[in-house]
Amino acid sequence: MSKKALRKSNIREIFQSKARFFSILLIIFLGVCFYAGIKATGPDMINTADTYYKDKKLMDSKITSPIGVTQKDLDIVKKESYVKQAEGSYTVDIAEKKENNLMRLMSYDDSGKDKLNQPRVVEGRLPKKSGEIALDNRAEEMKKYHLGDTIILDDKEKQIKEKEYKVVGIVNSPMYIDQVSRGNTNIGKGSIDFFGIIPKTDFDLEHYTEIYVTYNNTTDLISYSDNYKKAVEKNEKKIKSLLKPVASKRFDDLKQDSIDQINKGKNQLENGQKEIEIARNQLSDGKEQIEEQEKSFELAKSMGQQVPEEAEQSVEKAKNELKEQEEKLTKETTKLEEKQDELAEQEKNVADIDKLNYAFYDRDDNPAYSEYNDNADRISSIATVFPVFFFMIAALICLTTMTRMVDEKRGEIGTLKALGYSNGEIAQKFIIYATLASVIGSVLGLLLGFNIFPTVIFNAYGSLYNLPPVIITYYLSYSIQSIVVALLCTLLSSMIVLRVDLLSTPAVLMRPKAPKPGKRIWLEKIKWIWSRMNFNQKVTARNLFRYKQRMLMTVLGIAGCMAMIITGFGLKDSIGDIVDIQFSKIWHYDATVMYNPDATKEETKNYEKKRDELAIYDAHLALSQKTVEVTQKGYKKQEVVVDTPKDSSKLNEFITFNNRKTGETYQLDDTGVIINEKLSKLYDLKEGDTLKIKASGDKVRNVKVKHIVENYAMHFIYMTPSYYEKVFGESPEYNVDLLTFNKEISEKQEEKLAEDLMKTKKAINVSFTSQIGKAMDDTMGSLNIVVWVLIVSAAMLAFIVLYNLTNINISERIRELSTIKVLGFYDKEVTMYVYRENNILTLLGILLGCVLGKLLHGFVLQTAEVDMMMFPPDIHVVSYVYSAALTVLFSLVVMFFMHRRLKKVDMIEALKSTE
């Protein structure tokens, strides 16, 4: 019976202290939910993408060449044992006539379902016969085309058999997972608007444009993992060595064929020149004969002789015939000159054949694929810091709550010990209480965390990517970690405190703990302050110092929550500032034009004329851009762009070089280079240090770091032309033109401008700073959802922490509060008796939280940053204000609820509780 009564008492305890039980449960729930949810989001994003890639059989590698790839190449690749699947494919960039949009047409083979790069049908179906097309969903979003519409192609190169296509489907492709970018091209405005999929048989090309390959040893590997990347790299090396002799022979044959054609053309040119020379001689002889006849006619007329009219007409006719022959000869000469220029161009191309080779691309060469990985990494990076800090605060409050519960039950523990119950039986109540709260809170937290956080954050990226819904995975490791930490927070803490009481005697336990004695505090020694304080203020000051442990717990709890809220708002500030600072404060140019290295002098003149005639043109700066690797020993390799301006004195008009901390501005000179701040952090560089760089196929070069400047996207090294020559031993090749405009222009105007510049053949691509900034802003903006999740979660924890700490404070001092009520204090005065202390502790917590928040924000930024990016580390003042206001608001709400509780306190029962 006694054990049955004990078990009833154990269960009854939960219902008798529902507020405490649910506060512990809720804190554990929030901690586990946040920890497991944020931890699972990054892996879930990777798993969702990986499943999609595997389901749609996304290629591992792509092989191309400037002159296409042959069936023989495909057969060689297919035979290799490590190759799982290889397919030849066609891709053509072409314009459509309706609005002159640029399309990327890709071949589709419906002969079997087991094909690579399978599209995902959004609406309609895939093409089944010639003249049908499945269109990119971006075309429908842009309101260009819909199901049933007809597309008319502007196929000047005659690469497609059909000219009109009916839209039978709207699709996505695993090769284009982002919603906006479809890549660049060397025709039209330089960027693809959308893609289309047509039957393979509709392409009229001699060779495949690419070969797509998947490998056996990547089937079970997770996309984006290091093992996957290493496996692909290893396989590509094998194929390169395999195709090298084939490529060499093919390009040698091509070169020989070209030489033979050139020689044949030269012979034809030589024969043509000889024929023209003969014709010119004949024409000259004919002119001389006519001139002699005309002279004879004039002589005859001067002598009074009559010249027959038929003879004069015959001479005139001969003159006209000679004139026609001369015009024809001039045209032929022009044709021969054009042929000569054409042969010279062919000879130049033959010289370039030696440079041709097969090009290999993998998934990482797709910017959207890599960017998605960066976003998942950012979430995972945040998950390494923020949830741990979150759990620490939850653990601190649980420890305080369970400690208070054990202290409250001293009398009951003493009574049970006196009745003969064993220590194990007495401890059951606390074990059951703590375990139930922890396990229920953990299970609920895991269920909601694993489902809600990944879904909310993944959907935040929905505007950027066209992936299927997130795949929810329940991770055993995170579940075990969460439950173990939850039990440590509650069960272990209560057992440690309980152990002391279980070792005490019943007589000691059944007597209440003596209250902490009041004593003089250091503030009393400052007479001019203490004498000016009233009674309530003096009591408040003494109570604060009397309960130092409670004061410390409250301040730390509030400071921790405040720090997390500030970190959330700070991340929002950093993410929001990056685009504005980079594209307004640092970069001042509006467009970047990539030059065609094979452009003729005439094409260069045409480009410069077209550029200078633009109504919006303001200034330009020729720039040499070269990609190098930083090869510092002991550090991870980084790709860096070396920028060398033709006119260094003008560079500051296009790019601002300033020190982020001091604001000091710099100029390029011939004594060293300027590098960006993130690059200096990655390699622990300071001004005056030496940096080792290596261009492709070149040896390692040393450059001296002269200045370190503010920059937030990518890595740059800036140097003067003289310093470039000193470092590389050659003059820079200016392959980029930076343009500034005298006014802002619309997206349509940008497209028209790009198209006009690319018609000159000098420009092969035109990119606009506004578009790059917008794309970056979209990427960064999607992180705002993640930040709001952090802020809301931290705010909820802050509210529960304040409620729990205040509840414990009142429970500990219920006899004290009842005493002052008996002495005549009004309800509001009793509430303020407690809340004066709470307000001071809240203020101290807010101040300490501001400091901790700044430190935590900096730590999270360093952890969340990818190598190619840096976040502005400043937190706006208004973010501190919002965080403090939220904390004060929660304090006021808790005060409202506690005031209602204090009004209902039974003073007699509280004062007689020790009896």
Short mmCIF file of N, CA, C and O in Angstrom, two decimals, residues 354-422:
data_model
loop_
_atom_site.label_atom_id
_atom_site.label_comp_id
_atom_site.label_asym_id
_atom_site.label_seq_id
_atom_site.Cartn_x
_atom_site.Cartn_y
_atom_site.Cartn_z
N ASP A 354 46.23 23.87 -83.07
CA ASP A 354 47.14 23.24 -82.11
C ASP A 354 46.68 23.49 -80.67
O ASP A 354 47.00 22.72 -79.76
N LYS A 355 45.95 24.59 -80.47
CA LYS A 355 45.49 24.94 -79.12
C LYS A 355 44.18 24.24 -78.77
O LYS A 355 43.76 24.24 -77.62
N LEU A 356 43.50 23.65 -79.78
CA LEU A 356 42.21 23.02 -79.53
C LEU A 356 42.39 21.73 -78.74
O LEU A 356 43.40 21.05 -78.85
N ASN A 357 41.38 21.43 -77.93
CA ASN A 357 41.41 20.18 -77.18
C ASN A 357 40.00 19.88 -76.69
O ASN A 357 39.11 20.72 -76.78
N TYR A 358 39.82 18.70 -76.15
CA TYR A 358 38.55 18.37 -75.53
C TYR A 358 38.45 19.10 -74.19
O TYR A 358 39.41 19.14 -73.42
N ALA A 359 37.29 19.67 -73.93
CA ALA A 359 37.06 20.36 -72.65
C ALA A 359 36.17 19.50 -71.77
O ALA A 359 35.20 18.89 -72.25
N PHE A 360 36.51 19.42 -70.49
CA PHE A 360 35.75 18.62 -69.54
C PHE A 360 35.10 19.53 -68.51
O PHE A 360 35.74 20.42 -67.95
N TYR A 361 33.83 19.30 -68.28
CA TYR A 361 33.08 20.07 -67.27
C TYR A 361 32.36 19.10 -66.34
O TYR A 361 31.92 18.02 -66.77
N ASP A 362 32.26 19.48 -65.08
CA ASP A 362 31.47 18.67 -64.15
C ASP A 362 30.36 19.54 -63.57
O ASP A 362 30.16 20.69 -63.98
N ARG A 363 29.64 19.01 -62.61
CA ARG A 363 28.49 19.74 -62.06
C ARG A 363 28.89 21.06 -61.42
O ARG A 363 28.13 22.03 -61.45
N ASP A 364 30.08 21.09 -60.82
CA ASP A 364 30.52 22.31 -60.14
C ASP A 364 30.71 23.49 -61.09
O ASP A 364 30.76 24.64 -60.65
N ASP A 365 30.84 23.21 -62.39
CA ASP A 365 30.98 24.29 -63.36
C ASP A 365 29.64 24.98 -63.64
O ASP A 365 29.60 25.99 -64.33
N ASN A 366 28.56 24.41 -63.12
CA ASN A 366 27.24 25.04 -63.20
C ASN A 366 27.08 25.96 -61.99
O ASN A 366 27.02 25.49 -60.86
N PRO A 367 27.04 27.29 -62.19
CA PRO A 367 26.99 28.22 -61.06
C PRO A 367 25.83 27.96 -60.10
O PRO A 367 25.99 28.07 -58.88
N ALA A 368 24.66 27.59 -60.63
CA ALA A 368 23.49 27.36 -59.76
C ALA A 368 23.72 26.15 -58.87
O ALA A 368 23.33 26.14 -57.69
N TYR A 369 24.33 25.11 -59.41
CA TYR A 369 24.63 23.90 -58.65
C TYR A 369 25.55 24.23 -57.47
O TYR A 369 25.30 23.82 -56.33
N SER A 370 26.60 24.99 -57.75
CA SER A 370 27.56 25.35 -56.70
C SER A 370 26.94 26.32 -55.69
O SER A 370 27.18 26.22 -54.49
N GLU A 371 26.13 27.25 -56.19
CA GLU A 371 25.50 28.24 -55.31
C GLU A 371 24.55 27.58 -54.32
O GLU A 371 24.48 27.96 -53.15
N TYR A 372 23.84 26.55 -54.78
CA TYR A 372 22.92 25.82 -53.89
C TYR A 372 23.71 25.17 -52.76
O TYR A 372 23.29 25.19 -51.60
N ASN A 373 24.86 24.61 -53.09
CA ASN A 373 25.71 24.02 -52.07
C ASN A 373 26.19 25.06 -51.07
O ASN A 373 26.23 24.82 -49.86
N ASP A 374 26.53 26.26 -51.57
CA ASP A 374 26.96 27.34 -50.68
C ASP A 374 25.85 27.72 -49.71
O ASP A 374 26.10 27.96 -48.52
N ASN A 375 24.61 27.78 -50.21
CA ASN A 375 23.48 28.12 -49.34
C ASN A 375 23.26 27.06 -48.27
O ASN A 375 23.00 27.38 -47.10
N ALA A 376 23.35 25.79 -48.66
CA ALA A 376 23.20 24.71 -47.68
C ALA A 376 24.33 24.76 -46.66
O ALA A 376 24.12 24.52 -45.47
N ASP A 377 25.54 25.08 -47.13
CA ASP A 377 26.69 25.19 -46.21
C ASP A 377 26.50 26.33 -45.21
O ASP A 377 26.91 26.22 -44.05
N ARG A 378 25.90 27.44 -45.67
CA ARG A 378 25.66 28.57 -44.76
C ARG A 378 24.72 28.15 -43.64
O ARG A 378 24.93 28.49 -42.47
N ILE A 379 23.66 27.42 -44.00
CA ILE A 379 22.72 26.95 -42.98
C ILE A 379 23.42 26.00 -42.01
O ILE A 379 23.27 26.09 -40.79
N SER A 380 24.22 25.09 -42.57
CA SER A 380 24.94 24.14 -41.72
C SER A 380 25.93 24.85 -40.81
O SER A 380 26.15 24.46 -39.67
N SER A 381 26.54 25.91 -41.33
CA SER A 381 27.50 26.67 -40.53
C SER A 381 26.81 27.36 -39.36
O SER A 381 27.31 27.36 -38.23
N ILE A 382 25.67 27.98 -39.64
CA ILE A 382 24.89 28.61 -38.57
C ILE A 382 24.48 27.56 -37.53
O ILE A 382 24.48 27.81 -36.33
N ALA A 383 24.18 26.35 -38.02
CA ALA A 383 23.73 25.27 -37.14
C ALA A 383 24.83 24.76 -36.22
O ALA A 383 24.54 24.08 -35.24
N THR A 384 26.08 25.08 -36.52
CA THR A 384 27.16 24.62 -35.65
C THR A 384 27.31 25.50 -34.41
O THR A 384 27.94 25.09 -33.44
N VAL A 385 26.76 26.71 -34.44
CA VAL A 385 26.95 27.65 -33.34
C VAL A 385 25.64 27.98 -32.63
O VAL A 385 25.50 27.76 -31.42
N PHE A 386 24.69 28.49 -33.37
CA PHE A 386 23.48 29.05 -32.80
C PHE A 386 22.68 28.05 -31.96
O PHE A 386 22.32 28.33 -30.81
N PRO A 387 22.39 26.84 -32.47
CA PRO A 387 21.60 25.89 -31.67
C PRO A 387 22.30 25.47 -30.38
O PRO A 387 21.65 25.23 -29.36
N VAL A 388 23.62 25.36 -30.42
CA VAL A 388 24.37 24.98 -29.21
C VAL A 388 24.20 26.05 -28.13
O VAL A 388 23.94 25.74 -26.96
N PHE A 389 24.33 27.31 -28.52
CA PHE A 389 24.14 28.42 -27.59
C PHE A 389 22.71 28.43 -27.07
O PHE A 389 22.45 28.66 -25.89
N PHE A 390 21.77 28.15 -27.97
CA PHE A 390 20.35 28.08 -27.62
C PHE A 390 20.12 27.01 -26.55
O PHE A 390 19.43 27.23 -25.55
N PHE A 391 20.71 25.84 -26.78
CA PHE A 391 20.56 24.73 -25.84
C PHE A 391 21.22 25.04 -24.49
O PHE A 391 20.74 24.61 -23.43
N MET A 392 22.32 25.75 -24.51
CA MET A 392 23.00 26.11 -23.26
C MET A 392 22.09 26.95 -22.36
O MET A 392 22.04 26.76 -21.14
N ILE A 393 21.38 27.91 -22.97
CA ILE A 393 20.45 28.74 -22.19
C ILE A 393 19.33 27.88 -21.62
O ILE A 393 18.95 28.00 -20.45
N ALA A 394 18.78 26.98 -22.47
CA ALA A 394 17.71 26.09 -22.02
C ALA A 394 18.19 25.22 -20.87
O ALA A 394 17.48 25.01 -19.87
N ALA A 395 19.42 24.71 -20.98
CA ALA A 395 19.99 23.85 -19.93
C ALA A 395 20.14 24.62 -18.62
O ALA A 395 19.86 24.09 -17.53
N LEU A 396 20.57 25.86 -18.72
CA LEU A 396 20.76 26.69 -17.52
C LEU A 396 19.45 26.88 -16.77
O LEU A 396 19.40 26.75 -15.53
N ILE A 397 18.38 27.15 -17.50
CA ILE A 397 17.08 27.38 -16.86
C ILE A 397 16.52 26.08 -16.29
O ILE A 397 15.93 26.07 -15.20
N CYS A 398 16.70 24.97 -17.02
CA CYS A 398 16.23 23.68 -16.50
C CYS A 398 16.95 23.32 -15.21
O CYS A 398 16.35 22.80 -14.26
N LEU A 399 18.24 23.57 -15.17
CA LEU A 399 19.03 23.30 -13.97
C LEU A 399 18.49 24.10 -12.79
O LEU A 399 18.29 23.57 -11.69
N THR A 400 18.21 25.37 -13.01
CA THR A 400 17.67 26.23 -11.95
C THR A 400 16.31 25.74 -11.48
O THR A 400 16.02 25.69 -10.27
N THR A 401 15.45 25.35 -12.43
CA THR A 401 14.09 24.92 -12.10
C THR A 401 14.10 23.63 -11.29
O THR A 401 13.39 23.49 -10.28
N MET A 402 14.89 22.65 -11.74
CA MET A 402 14.94 21.37 -11.03
C MET A 402 15.58 21.52 -9.64
O MET A 402 15.18 20.85 -8.68
N THR A 403 16.57 22.39 -9.55
CA THR A 403 17.19 22.66 -8.24
C THR A 403 16.16 23.23 -7.27
O THR A 403 16.09 22.84 -6.10
N ARG A 404 15.34 24.15 -7.79
CA ARG A 404 14.29 24.75 -6.96
C ARG A 404 13.26 23.70 -6.53
O ARG A 404 12.81 23.69 -5.38
N MET A 405 12.93 22.77 -7.43
CA MET A 405 11.94 21.74 -7.11
C MET A 405 12.43 20.86 -5.96
O MET A 405 11.68 20.53 -5.02
N VAL A 406 13.70 20.46 -6.02
CA VAL A 406 14.28 19.62 -4.96
C VAL A 406 14.27 20.36 -3.63
O VAL A 406 13.94 19.79 -2.58
N ASP A 407 14.61 21.65 -3.68
CA ASP A 407 14.62 22.45 -2.44
C ASP A 407 13.22 22.54 -1.84
O ASP A 407 13.05 22.51 -0.61
N GLU A 408 12.21 22.66 -2.72
CA GLU A 408 10.83 22.76 -2.23
C GLU A 408 10.38 21.47 -1.54
O GLU A 408 9.52 21.49 -0.64
N LYS A 409 10.92 20.36 -1.97
CA LYS A 409 10.46 19.05 -1.48
C LYS A 409 11.30 18.52 -0.31
O LYS A 409 11.25 17.33 -0.01
N ARG A 410 12.11 19.38 0.30
CA ARG A 410 12.95 18.93 1.43
C ARG A 410 12.12 18.28 2.54
O ARG A 410 12.46 17.20 3.03
N GLY A 411 11.04 18.94 2.90
CA GLY A 411 10.21 18.43 3.98
C GLY A 411 9.61 17.07 3.63
O GLY A 411 9.57 16.15 4.46
N GLU A 412 9.14 16.94 2.40
CA GLU A 412 8.55 15.68 1.95
C GLU A 412 9.60 14.57 1.93
O GLU A 412 9.33 13.43 2.33
N ILE A 413 10.82 14.91 1.47
CA ILE A 413 11.91 13.92 1.44
C ILE A 413 12.23 13.46 2.86
O ILE A 413 12.40 12.26 3.12
N GLY A 414 12.30 14.41 3.79
CA GLY A 414 12.56 14.06 5.19
C GLY A 414 11.48 13.17 5.76
O GLY A 414 11.76 12.20 6.49
N THR A 415 10.22 13.46 5.47
CA THR A 415 9.09 12.66 5.96
C THR A 415 9.16 11.23 5.42
O THR A 415 8.97 10.26 6.15
N LEU A 416 9.43 11.10 4.12
CA LEU A 416 9.52 9.77 3.50
C LEU A 416 10.68 8.98 4.08
O LEU A 416 10.58 7.76 4.29
N LYS A 417 11.79 9.65 4.33
CA LYS A 417 12.94 8.97 4.94
C LYS A 417 12.58 8.49 6.36
O LYS A 417 12.94 7.38 6.77
N ALA A 418 11.84 9.32 7.09
CA ALA A 418 11.42 8.96 8.46
C ALA A 418 10.46 7.77 8.45
O ALA A 418 10.44 6.97 9.38
N LEU A 419 9.65 7.66 7.34
CA LEU A 419 8.69 6.56 7.22
C LEU A 419 9.37 5.27 6.74
O LEU A 419 8.70 4.23 6.63
N GLY A 420 10.65 5.35 6.40
CA GLY A 420 11.41 4.15 6.05
C GLY A 420 11.59 3.90 4.57
O GLY A 420 12.07 2.83 4.18
N TYR A 421 11.22 4.83 3.73
CA TYR A 421 11.42 4.65 2.29
C TYR A 421 12.92 4.76 1.98
O TYR A 421 13.65 5.56 2.57
N SER A 422 13.35 3.98 1.02
CA SER A 422 14.76 4.01 0.63
C SER A 422 15.04 5.24 -0.23
O SER A 422 14.12 5.87 -0.77
#
